[in-house]
């Protein structure tokens, strides 16, 4: 008998993939956690019934949530990651030549333990000496920080459970305070196809706090709709001003200098949703 994993994209659409094996299932203090092995996607991390990452397409997400902000800031020495328990974001951050230290604040220790065991391609830099890995609520950590980080990357789950507060205007105000005077941040901001109202609300909230706000897009075939959004809030630097020589050659698989520029070209429906037309 064949085993299939199915995720509801909304009330009318589902994404299914064939599964070889369920490697791990656990109820953590924060969420339901599963790791699957699939012939198409490779290993898949699932939290509360939602795909977080797959070994097959993770680079399209992790390179874009990391290298766009790190190459926008001219000197991203100190970086904070909120969430990111699979390790893909930390892996990309530590290989950036100008990054000196990284604090990663993940609320759920069990996600990191599962990633260490089942997702070595993503979790391979958890023991990097540049990385200080802490297990606590990212909202609390940011609230207690002031004038500390050059770049903050919010690699969170969807806005449910412990991640709800990571999508609020009050949180963006504390992010502003936690950043140095020329700092910037990026957050994953869900599907442009299924979460237009949420993206419009986030855009308005970040715009009311940061002078520069730039939504941008990538492709992630395992996420709802296959198109994914991020939002940058910046105190000074504008990501669309980055020149090709500002992109260090790090052997990317998705990102490059042309993608850096193209990612900020928004489809008309999204421009209309966020009121840019
Ligand atoms: N790339 C993924 C996506 O877009 O769906 C997110 C991956 S990563 C696994 C998300 C992590 O955020 C989870 O491990 C979760 O435990 C963590 N998280 C959620 N809320 C958090 C909070 N308030 N503070 C710190 N980490 C949080």
XYZ file of N, CA and C and ligand atoms in Angstrom:
858
model
N 0.834 -1.201 0.000
C 0.000 0.000 0.000
C 0.876 1.261 0.000
N 0.513 2.250 -0.823
C 1.305 3.482 -0.886
C 0.956 4.412 0.270
N 1.985 5.137 0.772
C 1.771 6.109 1.838
C 1.905 7.505 1.215
N 0.909 8.383 1.454
C 0.940 9.750 0.918
C 0.777 10.755 2.048
N 1.491 11.896 1.948
C 1.316 13.020 2.872
C 0.480 14.076 2.150
N -0.521 14.600 2.818
C -1.370 15.626 2.206
C -1.465 16.836 3.123
N -1.262 18.013 2.540
C -1.393 19.257 3.310
C -2.471 20.122 2.659
N -3.401 20.632 3.467
C -4.434 21.532 2.934
C -3.801 22.887 2.640
N -3.944 23.372 1.402
C -3.448 24.707 1.056
C -4.511 25.745 1.437
N -5.762 25.409 1.188
C -6.908 26.163 1.707
C -8.078 25.177 1.681
N -9.313 25.661 1.758
C -10.448 24.737 1.829
C -10.678 23.952 0.537
N -10.058 24.388 -0.563
C -10.350 23.764 -1.855
C -9.149 23.087 -2.495
N -7.965 23.319 -1.968
C -6.756 22.789 -2.612
C -5.910 22.030 -1.601
N -5.320 20.925 -2.060
C -4.410 20.166 -1.211
C -3.159 19.827 -2.015
N -2.029 19.742 -1.313
C -0.785 19.295 -1.957
C -0.424 17.938 -1.353
N -0.222 16.957 -2.221
C 0.114 15.614 -1.737
C 1.443 15.163 -2.296
N 2.177 14.391 -1.515
C 3.381 13.773 -2.064
C 3.507 12.364 -1.500
N 4.068 11.500 -2.333
C 4.268 10.115 -1.918
C 5.372 10.064 -0.867
N 5.208 9.208 0.127
C 6.166 9.109 1.226
C 6.722 7.684 1.284
N 8.029 7.590 1.435
C 8.638 6.261 1.614
C 8.436 5.760 3.036
N 8.629 6.730 3.990
C 8.724 6.313 5.377
C 8.491 7.510 6.306
N 7.819 7.259 7.441
C 7.727 8.273 8.496
C 8.888 8.002 9.441
N 9.838 8.955 9.494
C 11.060 8.703 10.271
C 10.886 9.047 11.744
N 10.012 10.029 12.027
C 9.923 10.519 13.413
C 8.589 11.234 13.610
N 7.963 10.992 14.754
C 6.737 11.719 15.130
C 6.843 12.026 16.604
N 6.489 13.269 16.994
C 6.645 13.669 18.385
C 5.726 14.850 18.685
N 5.193 14.879 19.901
C 4.455 16.067 20.352
C 5.411 16.807 21.281
N 5.908 17.958 20.866
C 6.834 18.732 21.708
C 5.996 19.649 22.614
N 6.603 20.369 23.556
C 5.806 21.306 24.368
C 5.169 22.416 23.533
N 5.625 22.605 22.270
C 5.129 23.727 21.475
C 4.321 23.327 20.252
N 4.585 22.113 19.717
C 3.960 21.770 18.440
C 4.099 20.280 18.135
N 3.336 19.844 17.120
C 3.464 18.466 16.645
C 4.587 18.455 15.608
N 5.519 17.514 15.757
C 6.705 17.495 14.902
C 6.787 16.149 14.178
N 7.019 16.171 12.880
C 7.220 14.921 12.142
C 8.336 15.111 11.125
N 9.051 14.026 10.852
C 10.038 14.019 9.764
C 9.666 12.857 8.846
N 9.495 13.177 7.563
C 9.117 12.172 6.575
C 10.257 12.007 5.580
N 10.262 10.874 4.916
C 11.205 10.684 3.815
C 10.383 10.428 2.555
N 10.574 11.249 1.524
C 9.737 11.172 0.325
C 10.614 11.004 -0.910
N 10.136 10.244 -1.922
C 10.965 10.072 -3.112
C 11.143 11.371 -3.895
N 10.169 12.283 -3.833
C 10.280 13.540 -4.584
C 11.016 14.624 -3.829
N 10.611 14.901 -2.609
C 11.156 16.021 -1.828
C 12.355 15.636 -0.972
N 12.676 14.356 -0.852
C 13.696 13.938 0.117
C 13.104 14.050 1.510
N 13.940 14.332 2.501
C 13.408 14.437 3.867
C 12.617 15.735 4.051
N 11.523 15.631 4.806
C 10.608 16.769 4.995
C 10.408 16.981 6.493
N 10.554 18.231 6.940
C 10.216 18.584 8.324
C 8.808 19.164 8.329
N 7.943 18.572 9.150
C 6.545 19.022 9.225
C 6.254 19.452 10.660
N 5.718 20.663 10.854
C 5.305 21.126 12.188
C 3.820 21.457 12.137
N 3.068 20.900 13.073
C 1.617 21.110 13.121
C 0.964 20.892 11.756
N 1.401 19.863 11.054
C 0.777 19.504 9.775
C 1.130 20.423 8.627
N 2.192 21.221 8.774
C 2.594 22.151 7.704
C 4.061 21.930 7.360
N 4.347 21.769 6.068
C 5.729 21.565 5.631
C 6.558 22.796 5.982
N 7.654 22.576 6.690
C 8.572 23.672 7.040
C 9.710 23.772 6.041
N 10.190 22.608 5.624
C 11.309 22.612 4.688
C 11.467 21.212 4.112
N 12.017 21.130 2.906
C 12.358 19.821 2.336
C 13.788 19.906 1.803
N 14.466 18.798 1.841
C 15.863 18.785 1.399
C 15.953 19.134 -0.096
N 14.906 18.852 -0.848
C 14.923 19.076 -2.296
C 14.880 20.556 -2.689
N 14.096 21.376 -1.944
C 13.950 22.768 -2.391
C 14.316 23.810 -1.323
N 14.922 23.375 -0.196
C 15.179 24.314 0.896
C 16.067 25.497 0.511
N 16.990 25.272 -0.431
C 17.935 26.336 -0.767
C 17.245 27.542 -1.396
N 16.117 27.313 -2.064
C 15.407 28.429 -2.710
C 14.859 29.391 -1.652
N 14.595 28.865 -0.479
C 14.110 29.671 0.651
C 15.294 30.220 1.460
N 16.205 29.328 1.867
C 17.245 29.764 2.810
C 18.237 30.748 2.187
N 18.611 30.554 0.936
C 19.530 31.516 0.322
C 18.873 32.889 0.212
N 17.545 32.890 -0.018
C 16.860 34.172 -0.220
C 16.556 34.898 1.088
N 16.309 34.150 2.161
C 16.037 34.836 3.444
C 17.346 35.347 4.062
N 18.481 34.817 3.591
C 19.777 35.196 4.196
C 20.585 36.151 3.317
N 20.834 35.804 2.071
C 21.823 36.572 1.304
C 21.280 37.926 0.814
N 19.963 38.040 0.660
C 19.421 39.371 0.315
C 19.714 40.355 1.453
N 19.367 40.063 2.711
C 19.698 41.054 3.759
C 21.198 41.183 4.009
N 21.944 40.077 4.003
C 23.378 40.191 4.320
C 24.135 40.960 3.246
N 23.690 40.883 1.995
C 24.373 41.633 0.944
C 23.824 43.054 0.803
N 22.716 43.339 1.478
C 22.196 44.717 1.483
C 22.943 45.541 2.531
N 23.242 44.915 3.671
C 23.986 45.619 4.726
C 25.477 45.569 4.382
N 26.190 46.720 4.364
C 27.602 46.685 3.953
C 28.523 45.977 4.946
N 28.083 45.858 6.212
C 28.968 45.244 7.203
C 28.144 44.462 8.258
N 27.559 43.333 7.843
C 26.656 42.608 8.748
C 27.403 41.745 9.753
N 28.072 42.414 10.695
C 28.956 41.677 11.625
C 28.169 40.830 12.605
N 27.078 41.380 13.147
C 26.362 40.656 14.200
C 24.915 40.411 13.751
N 24.556 39.135 13.697
C 23.261 38.731 13.125
C 22.459 37.976 14.174
N 21.147 38.227 14.197
C 20.219 37.469 15.047
C 19.265 36.684 14.150
N 19.106 35.400 14.440
C 18.096 34.581 13.758
C 17.022 34.235 14.789
N 15.764 34.470 14.450
C 14.653 34.041 15.308
C 14.004 32.832 14.632
N 13.843 31.722 15.360
C 13.281 30.499 14.765
C 14.377 29.754 14.025
N 14.024 29.265 12.828
C 15.047 28.623 11.988
C 15.556 27.297 12.514
N 14.730 26.575 13.295
C 15.180 25.354 13.975
C 15.722 24.254 13.087
N 15.422 24.273 11.800
C 15.962 23.239 10.895
C 17.446 23.468 10.602
N 17.931 24.702 10.770
C 19.362 24.980 10.595
C 19.737 25.582 9.260
N 18.837 25.602 8.289
C 19.180 26.100 6.951
C 19.588 27.567 6.943
N 18.914 28.375 7.739
C 19.250 29.808 7.777
C 20.612 30.013 8.445
N 20.847 29.315 9.553
C 22.149 29.438 10.235
C 23.285 28.990 9.298
N 23.058 27.915 8.565
C 24.085 27.417 7.631
C 24.477 28.495 6.634
N 23.497 29.204 6.090
C 23.790 30.250 5.105
C 24.442 31.471 5.758
N 23.982 31.834 6.966
C 24.520 33.050 7.613
C 25.999 32.869 7.933
N 26.391 31.721 8.502
C 27.789 31.591 8.954
C 28.779 31.569 7.797
N 28.306 31.248 6.585
C 29.286 31.220 5.490
C 29.495 32.598 4.840
N 28.735 33.600 5.310
C 28.936 34.936 4.743
C 30.237 35.524 5.289
N 31.134 36.031 4.409
C 32.468 36.424 4.863
C 32.502 37.551 5.889
N 31.501 38.448 5.900
C 31.577 39.587 6.823
C 30.873 39.339 8.155
N 30.225 38.177 8.293
C 29.528 37.887 9.550
C 30.534 37.389 10.585
N 30.537 38.029 11.764
C 31.468 37.626 12.832
C 30.786 36.797 13.906
N 29.531 37.142 14.252
C 28.844 36.367 15.287
C 27.346 36.312 14.998
N 26.757 35.188 15.403
C 25.342 34.935 15.119
C 24.693 34.411 16.389
N 23.599 35.042 16.805
C 22.773 34.500 17.886
C 21.541 33.912 17.213
N 21.230 32.652 17.531
C 19.997 32.039 17.002
C 19.098 31.692 18.175
N 17.873 32.203 18.138
C 16.928 31.997 19.243
C 15.747 31.185 18.721
N 15.711 29.942 19.100
C 14.657 29.005 18.671
C 13.863 28.603 19.919
N 12.541 28.653 19.822
C 11.726 28.373 21.006
C 11.686 26.876 21.333
N 11.869 26.024 20.315
C 11.604 24.598 20.507
C 12.879 23.767 20.281
N 13.478 23.374 21.388
C 14.711 22.592 21.354
C 14.561 21.285 20.563
N 13.340 20.735 20.558
C 13.101 19.444 19.907
C 13.222 19.559 18.370
N 12.928 20.739 17.819
C 13.077 20.915 16.367
C 14.555 20.814 16.003
N 15.392 21.460 16.807
C 16.842 21.422 16.553
C 17.357 19.984 16.714
N 16.877 19.276 17.731
C 17.319 17.883 17.933
C 16.931 17.017 16.734
N 15.712 17.220 16.221
C 15.265 16.419 15.059
C 16.089 16.778 13.825
N 16.385 18.077 13.657
C 17.181 18.497 12.497
C 18.595 17.909 12.573
N 19.168 17.928 13.776
C 20.515 17.345 13.928
C 20.509 15.873 13.508
N 19.452 15.172 13.873
C 19.430 13.734 13.614
C 19.059 13.388 12.164
N 18.047 14.114 11.622
C 17.490 13.678 10.331
C 17.826 14.594 9.153
N 18.259 15.838 9.432
C 18.466 16.780 8.323
C 19.902 17.316 8.338
N 20.911 16.445 8.177
C 22.294 16.906 8.272
C 22.659 17.957 7.222
N 21.955 17.950 6.093
C 22.268 18.938 5.039
C 21.948 20.352 5.518
N 20.967 20.464 6.439
C 20.584 21.786 6.936
C 21.247 22.119 8.265
N 21.379 21.128 9.133
C 21.827 21.391 10.513
C 23.352 21.356 10.660
N 24.075 21.302 9.533
C 25.515 21.047 9.553
C 26.356 22.136 10.218
N 25.782 23.329 10.477
C 26.586 24.405 11.083
C 26.153 24.737 12.510
N 25.336 23.898 13.133
C 24.906 24.205 14.502
C 26.079 24.300 15.477
N 27.180 23.609 15.196
C 28.325 23.665 16.111
C 29.408 24.639 15.634
N 29.070 25.462 14.655
C 30.032 26.461 14.169
C 30.367 27.437 15.303
N 31.651 27.738 15.531
C 32.014 28.623 16.642
C 31.425 30.041 16.546
N 31.028 30.469 15.358
C 30.398 31.799 15.245
C 28.984 31.810 15.828
N 28.384 30.612 15.992
C 26.948 30.522 16.328
C 26.706 30.306 17.811
N 25.836 31.149 18.381
C 25.409 31.034 19.782
C 23.919 30.654 19.741
N 23.640 29.376 20.001
C 22.278 28.845 19.865
C 21.575 28.872 21.215
N 20.422 29.544 21.280
C 19.703 29.671 22.557
C 18.261 29.197 22.380
N 17.724 28.590 23.450
C 16.354 28.088 23.380
C 15.451 28.927 24.270
N 14.802 29.892 23.650
C 13.850 30.737 24.374
C 12.942 31.398 23.340
N 12.017 32.191 23.813
C 11.077 32.862 22.917
C 11.770 34.057 22.238
N 11.721 34.073 20.935
C 12.358 35.152 20.182
C 11.766 36.517 20.503
N 10.488 36.548 20.862
C 9.836 37.834 21.170
C 10.465 38.416 22.439
N 10.690 37.530 23.413
C 11.302 37.960 24.674
C 12.739 38.446 24.410
N 13.495 37.660 23.641
C 14.897 38.015 23.373
C 14.995 39.383 22.690
N 14.172 39.592 21.678
C 14.228 40.874 20.957
C 13.813 42.010 21.894
N 12.792 41.752 22.726
C 12.323 42.775 23.677
C 13.406 43.204 24.652
N 14.363 42.311 24.917
C 15.424 42.625 25.889
C 16.696 43.159 25.210
N 16.661 43.337 23.890
C 17.861 43.778 23.147
C 17.700 45.230 22.706
N 18.805 45.961 22.708
C 18.769 47.350 22.230
C 20.070 47.670 21.520
N 19.958 48.230 20.301
C 21.110 48.731 19.557
C 22.199 47.652 19.427
N 21.794 46.423 19.148
C 22.724 45.299 19.252
C 23.060 44.612 17.917
N 22.092 44.500 17.033
C 22.289 43.676 15.835
C 22.350 44.518 14.561
N 23.181 44.051 13.606
C 23.208 44.672 12.283
C 22.049 44.156 11.437
N 21.798 42.842 11.550
C 20.746 42.207 10.741
C 19.976 41.226 11.625
N 18.638 41.251 11.515
C 17.794 40.274 12.206
C 16.999 39.521 11.139
N 16.998 38.185 11.241
C 16.292 37.344 10.270
C 15.232 36.545 11.017
N 13.977 36.709 10.621
C 12.874 36.040 11.321
C 12.382 34.889 10.443
N 12.885 33.703 10.789
C 12.584 32.480 10.020
C 11.607 31.658 10.858
N 10.361 32.108 10.867
C 9.385 31.540 11.802
C 8.404 30.604 11.116
N 7.652 29.906 11.942
C 6.489 29.167 11.455
C 5.407 30.175 11.056
N 4.280 29.655 10.549
C 3.157 30.516 10.173
C 2.640 31.253 11.415
N 1.856 32.313 11.222
C 1.373 33.064 12.395
C 0.284 32.323 13.176
N 0.695 31.226 13.786
C -0.160 30.485 14.721
C 0.717 30.097 15.912
N 0.111 29.782 17.035
C 0.859 29.344 18.217
C 1.907 30.363 18.624
N 3.144 29.871 18.962
C 4.165 30.785 19.498
C 4.647 31.835 18.497
N 4.301 31.673 17.212
C 4.789 32.628 16.204
C 3.837 33.800 15.988
N 2.639 33.777 16.572
C 1.662 34.848 16.297
C 2.272 36.228 16.534
N 2.930 36.383 17.699
C 3.476 37.696 18.065
C 4.601 38.158 17.157
N 5.203 37.240 16.396
C 6.299 37.619 15.490
C 5.779 38.369 14.264
N 4.460 38.400 14.091
C 3.859 39.068 12.928
C 3.089 40.325 13.355
N 3.494 40.944 14.478
C 2.725 42.098 14.972
C 3.521 43.404 14.864
N 2.789 44.504 14.817
C 3.431 45.830 14.750
C 4.272 46.087 16.004
N 3.765 45.637 17.159
C 4.512 45.834 18.416
C 5.861 45.128 18.326
N 5.867 43.938 17.708
C 7.131 43.205 17.562
C 8.076 43.959 16.619
N 7.576 44.489 15.518
C 8.449 45.225 14.593
C 9.049 46.459 15.290
N 8.301 47.032 16.234
C 8.850 48.175 16.980
C 10.017 47.734 17.868
N 9.897 46.530 18.459
C 11.018 46.058 19.294
C 12.200 45.631 18.413
N 11.908 45.133 17.198
C 12.994 44.802 16.258
C 13.764 46.075 15.908
N 13.034 47.165 15.688
C 13.673 48.449 15.367
C 14.651 48.836 16.483
N 14.197 48.655 17.709
C 15.026 49.034 18.868
C 16.240 48.095 19.009
N 16.059 46.824 18.690
C 17.147 45.844 18.837
C 18.239 46.020 17.779
N 17.901 46.714 16.684
C 18.871 46.911 15.598
C 19.758 48.121 15.872
N 20.979 48.061 15.347
C 21.861 49.239 15.401
C 21.290 50.355 14.521
N 21.934 51.502 14.523
C 21.310 52.670 13.877
C 21.184 52.541 12.352
N 21.962 51.617 11.746
C 21.790 51.394 10.307
C 21.355 49.940 10.034
N 20.688 49.323 11.014
C 20.336 47.901 10.886
C 19.137 47.655 9.981
N 18.937 46.389 9.689
C 17.785 45.994 8.863
C 17.345 44.595 9.260
N 16.089 44.270 8.916
C 15.606 42.919 9.197
C 14.804 42.380 8.024
N 14.699 41.037 8.014
C 13.862 40.343 7.026
C 13.019 39.315 7.769
N 11.759 39.173 7.337
C 10.900 38.119 7.892
C 10.284 37.322 6.751
N 10.062 36.031 6.993
C 9.277 35.270 6.010
C 7.830 35.686 6.212
N 7.117 35.993 5.104
C 5.775 36.579 5.246
C 4.718 35.835 4.412
N 4.902 34.517 4.268
C 3.810 33.668 3.782
C 3.561 33.764 2.262
N 2.433 33.145 1.864
C 2.135 32.974 0.442
C 1.408 34.184 -0.142
N 1.952 34.788 -1.210
C 1.251 35.911 -1.835
C -0.093 35.486 -2.430
N -0.228 34.202 -2.756
C -1.476 33.731 -3.370
C -2.559 33.467 -2.336
N -2.163 32.988 -1.155
C -3.162 32.595 -0.157
C -3.243 33.552 1.039
N -2.284 34.450 1.191
C -2.259 35.301 2.397
C -2.128 36.784 2.045
N -2.869 37.228 1.016
C -2.712 38.619 0.560
C -3.070 39.638 1.637
N -4.136 39.365 2.396
C -4.545 40.343 3.419
C -3.481 40.448 4.507
N -2.938 39.286 4.879
C -1.887 39.275 5.912
C -0.671 40.067 5.422
N -0.262 39.834 4.165
C 0.912 40.531 3.622
C 0.663 42.039 3.575
N -0.567 42.426 3.203
C -0.890 43.863 3.159
C -0.805 44.459 4.563
N -1.282 43.732 5.545
C -1.247 44.241 6.928
C 0.200 44.359 7.414
N 1.027 43.327 7.118
C 2.437 43.363 7.539
C 3.161 44.527 6.861
N 2.887 44.718 5.574
C 3.530 45.813 4.830
C 3.221 47.157 5.500
N 1.945 47.363 5.835
C 1.540 48.616 6.492
C 2.208 48.761 7.854
N 2.271 47.662 8.602
C 2.866 47.726 9.949
C 4.358 48.056 9.879
N 5.077 47.380 8.977
C 6.533 47.618 8.894
C 6.787 49.044 8.382
N 5.930 49.463 7.458
C 6.079 50.808 6.886
C 5.885 51.901 7.941
N 5.068 51.595 8.938
C 4.835 52.606 9.978
C 6.005 52.668 10.967
N 6.938 51.686 10.867
C 8.064 51.644 11.819
C 9.402 51.938 11.120
N 9.604 51.422 9.912
C 10.902 51.521 9.212
C 10.792 52.456 8.003
N 11.838 53.274 7.743
C 11.788 54.155 6.578
C 11.852 53.415 5.232
N 12.520 52.249 5.199
C 12.606 51.495 3.941
C 11.876 50.154 4.151
N 10.904 49.849 3.288
C 10.187 48.562 3.359
C 10.186 47.944 1.973
N 10.656 46.728 1.861
C 10.725 46.075 0.557
C 10.244 44.629 0.640
N 9.076 44.326 0.087
C 8.680 42.920 -0.046
C 9.464 42.290 -1.197
N 9.754 41.013 -1.113
C 10.371 40.316 -2.241
C 9.937 38.853 -2.260
N 10.228 38.193 -3.388
C 9.646 36.872 -3.631
C 10.693 35.831 -3.981
N 10.333 34.580 -3.734
C 11.113 33.449 -4.227
C 10.136 32.349 -4.627
N 10.671 31.244 -5.148
C 9.856 30.052 -5.439
C 10.191 29.000 -4.400
N 9.184 28.348 -3.840
C 9.414 27.176 -2.990
C 8.317 26.171 -3.355
N 8.621 25.204 -4.216
C 7.577 24.302 -4.715
C 6.809 23.551 -3.621
N 7.438 23.305 -2.466
C 6.738 22.541 -1.419
C 5.853 23.419 -0.532
N 5.831 24.738 -0.760
C 4.985 25.636 0.041
C 3.695 25.952 -0.728
N 2.638 26.364 -0.024
C 1.362 26.632 -0.696
C 1.497 27.620 -1.853
N 1.098 27.192 -3.035
C 1.149 28.062 -4.211
C 2.497 28.117 -4.890
N 3.543 27.641 -4.229
C 4.873 27.593 -4.863
C 5.610 28.920 -4.892
N 4.894 30.019 -4.624
C 5.524 31.357 -4.608
C 5.542 31.812 -3.149
N 6.664 32.370 -2.684
C 6.755 32.724 -1.269
C 7.241 34.154 -1.093
N 6.800 34.807 -0.023
C 7.188 36.210 0.169
C 8.044 36.406 1.420
N 8.857 37.444 1.350
C 9.638 37.936 2.484
C 9.421 39.444 2.534
N 9.685 40.031 3.694
C 9.579 41.491 3.777
C 10.810 42.020 4.508
N 11.450 43.042 3.924
C 12.581 43.685 4.595
C 12.165 45.047 5.142
N 12.533 45.307 6.397
C 12.414 46.644 6.961
C 13.827 47.123 7.252
N 14.175 48.327 6.788
C 15.560 48.774 6.911
C 15.600 50.220 7.397
N 16.581 50.507 8.271
C 16.722 51.883 8.763
C 17.417 52.777 7.739
N 18.286 52.200 6.913
C 19.056 53.046 5.998
C 19.226 52.416 4.600
N 19.720 51.192 4.522
C 20.115 50.636 3.228
C 18.903 50.106 2.468
N 18.949 50.338 1.134
C 17.845 49.870 0.292
C 18.344 48.683 -0.542
N 17.697 47.518 -0.442
C 18.211 46.330 -1.136
C 18.219 46.471 -2.654
N 17.383 47.370 -3.202
C 17.390 47.471 -4.668
C 18.574 48.301 -5.181
N 19.350 48.871 -4.254
C 20.534 49.628 -4.678
C 21.796 48.761 -4.707
N 21.685 47.484 -4.355
C 22.877 46.622 -4.321
C 23.387 46.379 -5.747
N 24.681 46.643 -5.959
C 25.291 46.442 -7.283
C 25.818 45.012 -7.375
N 25.971 44.470 -8.590
C 26.452 43.091 -8.740
C 27.759 42.817 -7.990
N 28.657 43.825 -7.890
C 29.913 43.554 -7.172
C 29.710 43.514 -5.647
N 28.491 43.758 -5.191
C 28.183 43.637 -3.769
C 27.688 42.243 -3.395
N 27.754 41.327 -4.366
C 27.299 39.950 -4.130
C 28.505 39.019 -4.158
N 29.024 38.612 -2.985
C 30.215 37.759 -2.983
C 29.912 36.386 -3.596
N 30.864 35.823 -4.339
C 30.621 34.519 -4.988
C 30.734 33.390 -3.970
N 29.616 32.903 -3.465
C 29.645 31.885 -2.406
C 29.127 30.529 -2.886
N 29.037 30.335 -4.205
C 28.571 29.039 -4.703
C 27.106 28.793 -4.390
N 26.276 29.823 -4.650
C 24.837 29.693 -4.409
C 24.222 28.694 -5.389
N 23.048 28.190 -5.035
C 22.303 27.316 -5.952
C 21.088 28.023 -6.554
N 20.578 29.060 -5.890
C 19.412 29.796 -6.405
C 19.746 31.282 -6.587
N 20.251 31.880 -5.521
C 20.508 33.318 -5.486
C 21.700 33.699 -6.361
N 21.626 34.892 -6.973
C 22.792 35.507 -7.632
C 22.472 37.001 -7.761
N 23.364 37.756 -8.364
C 23.161 39.214 -8.405
C 21.889 39.580 -9.180
N 21.577 38.845 -10.240
C 20.371 39.168 -11.018
C 19.106 38.809 -10.257
N 19.140 37.661 -9.559
C 17.984 37.272 -8.730
C 17.787 38.304 -7.619
N 18.887 38.837 -7.085
C 18.781 39.839 -6.019
C 17.893 41.002 -6.488
N 18.125 41.465 -7.701
C 17.323 42.579 -8.225
C 15.919 42.129 -8.593
N 15.843 40.977 -9.278
C 14.552 40.525 -9.812
C 13.553 40.198 -8.704
N 14.063 39.766 -7.554
C 13.172 39.341 -6.468
C 12.260 40.475 -5.994
N 12.673 41.725 -6.242
C 11.883 42.862 -5.775
C 10.839 43.320 -6.807
N 10.814 42.682 -7.981
C 9.778 42.989 -8.982
C 8.515 42.241 -8.569
N 7.461 42.973 -8.223
C 6.261 42.326 -7.681
C 5.193 42.201 -8.754
N 4.484 41.066 -8.776
C 3.357 40.953 -9.699
C 2.285 42.002 -9.377
N 1.529 42.371 -10.401
C 0.547 43.453 -10.248
C -0.444 43.187 -9.113
N -0.896 41.923 -8.985
C -1.904 41.654 -7.947
C -1.347 41.940 -6.554
N -0.035 41.709 -6.383
C 0.555 41.939 -5.059
C 0.771 43.433 -4.826
N 1.175 44.129 -5.883
C 1.318 45.589 -5.753
C -0.022 46.212 -5.374
N -1.082 45.718 -5.986
C -2.404 46.256 -5.653
C -2.777 45.929 -4.214
N -2.487 44.681 -3.775
C -2.838 44.298 -2.397
C -2.169 45.198 -1.369
N -0.902 45.548 -1.638
C -0.200 46.343 -0.615
C -0.330 47.851 -0.864
N -1.150 48.192 -1.871
C -1.439 49.612 -2.098
C -0.346 50.362 -2.806
N 0.484 49.649 -3.607
C 1.560 50.348 -4.337
C 1.054 50.878 -5.682
N -0.200 50.587 -6.038
C -0.727 51.062 -7.333
C -1.786 52.097 -7.042
N 11.134 27.983 6.732
C 9.995 27.709 7.510
C 8.702 28.230 6.973
O 8.650 29.229 6.244
O 7.693 27.589 7.243
C 10.200 27.993 8.953
C 11.213 27.036 9.467
S 11.704 26.968 11.128
C 11.454 25.275 11.412
C 10.471 27.783 12.088
C 10.779 27.742 13.567
O 10.248 28.875 14.230
C 10.189 26.528 14.309
O 11.230 25.641 14.634
C 9.517 27.127 15.543
O 9.735 26.378 16.713
C 10.173 28.505 15.600
N 9.402 29.525 16.331
C 8.078 29.767 16.275
N 7.751 30.773 17.108
C 8.900 31.179 17.719
C 9.215 32.168 18.683
N 8.269 32.960 19.208
N 10.512 32.293 19.058
C 11.495 31.511 18.540
N 11.237 30.553 17.623
C 9.963 30.385 17.211
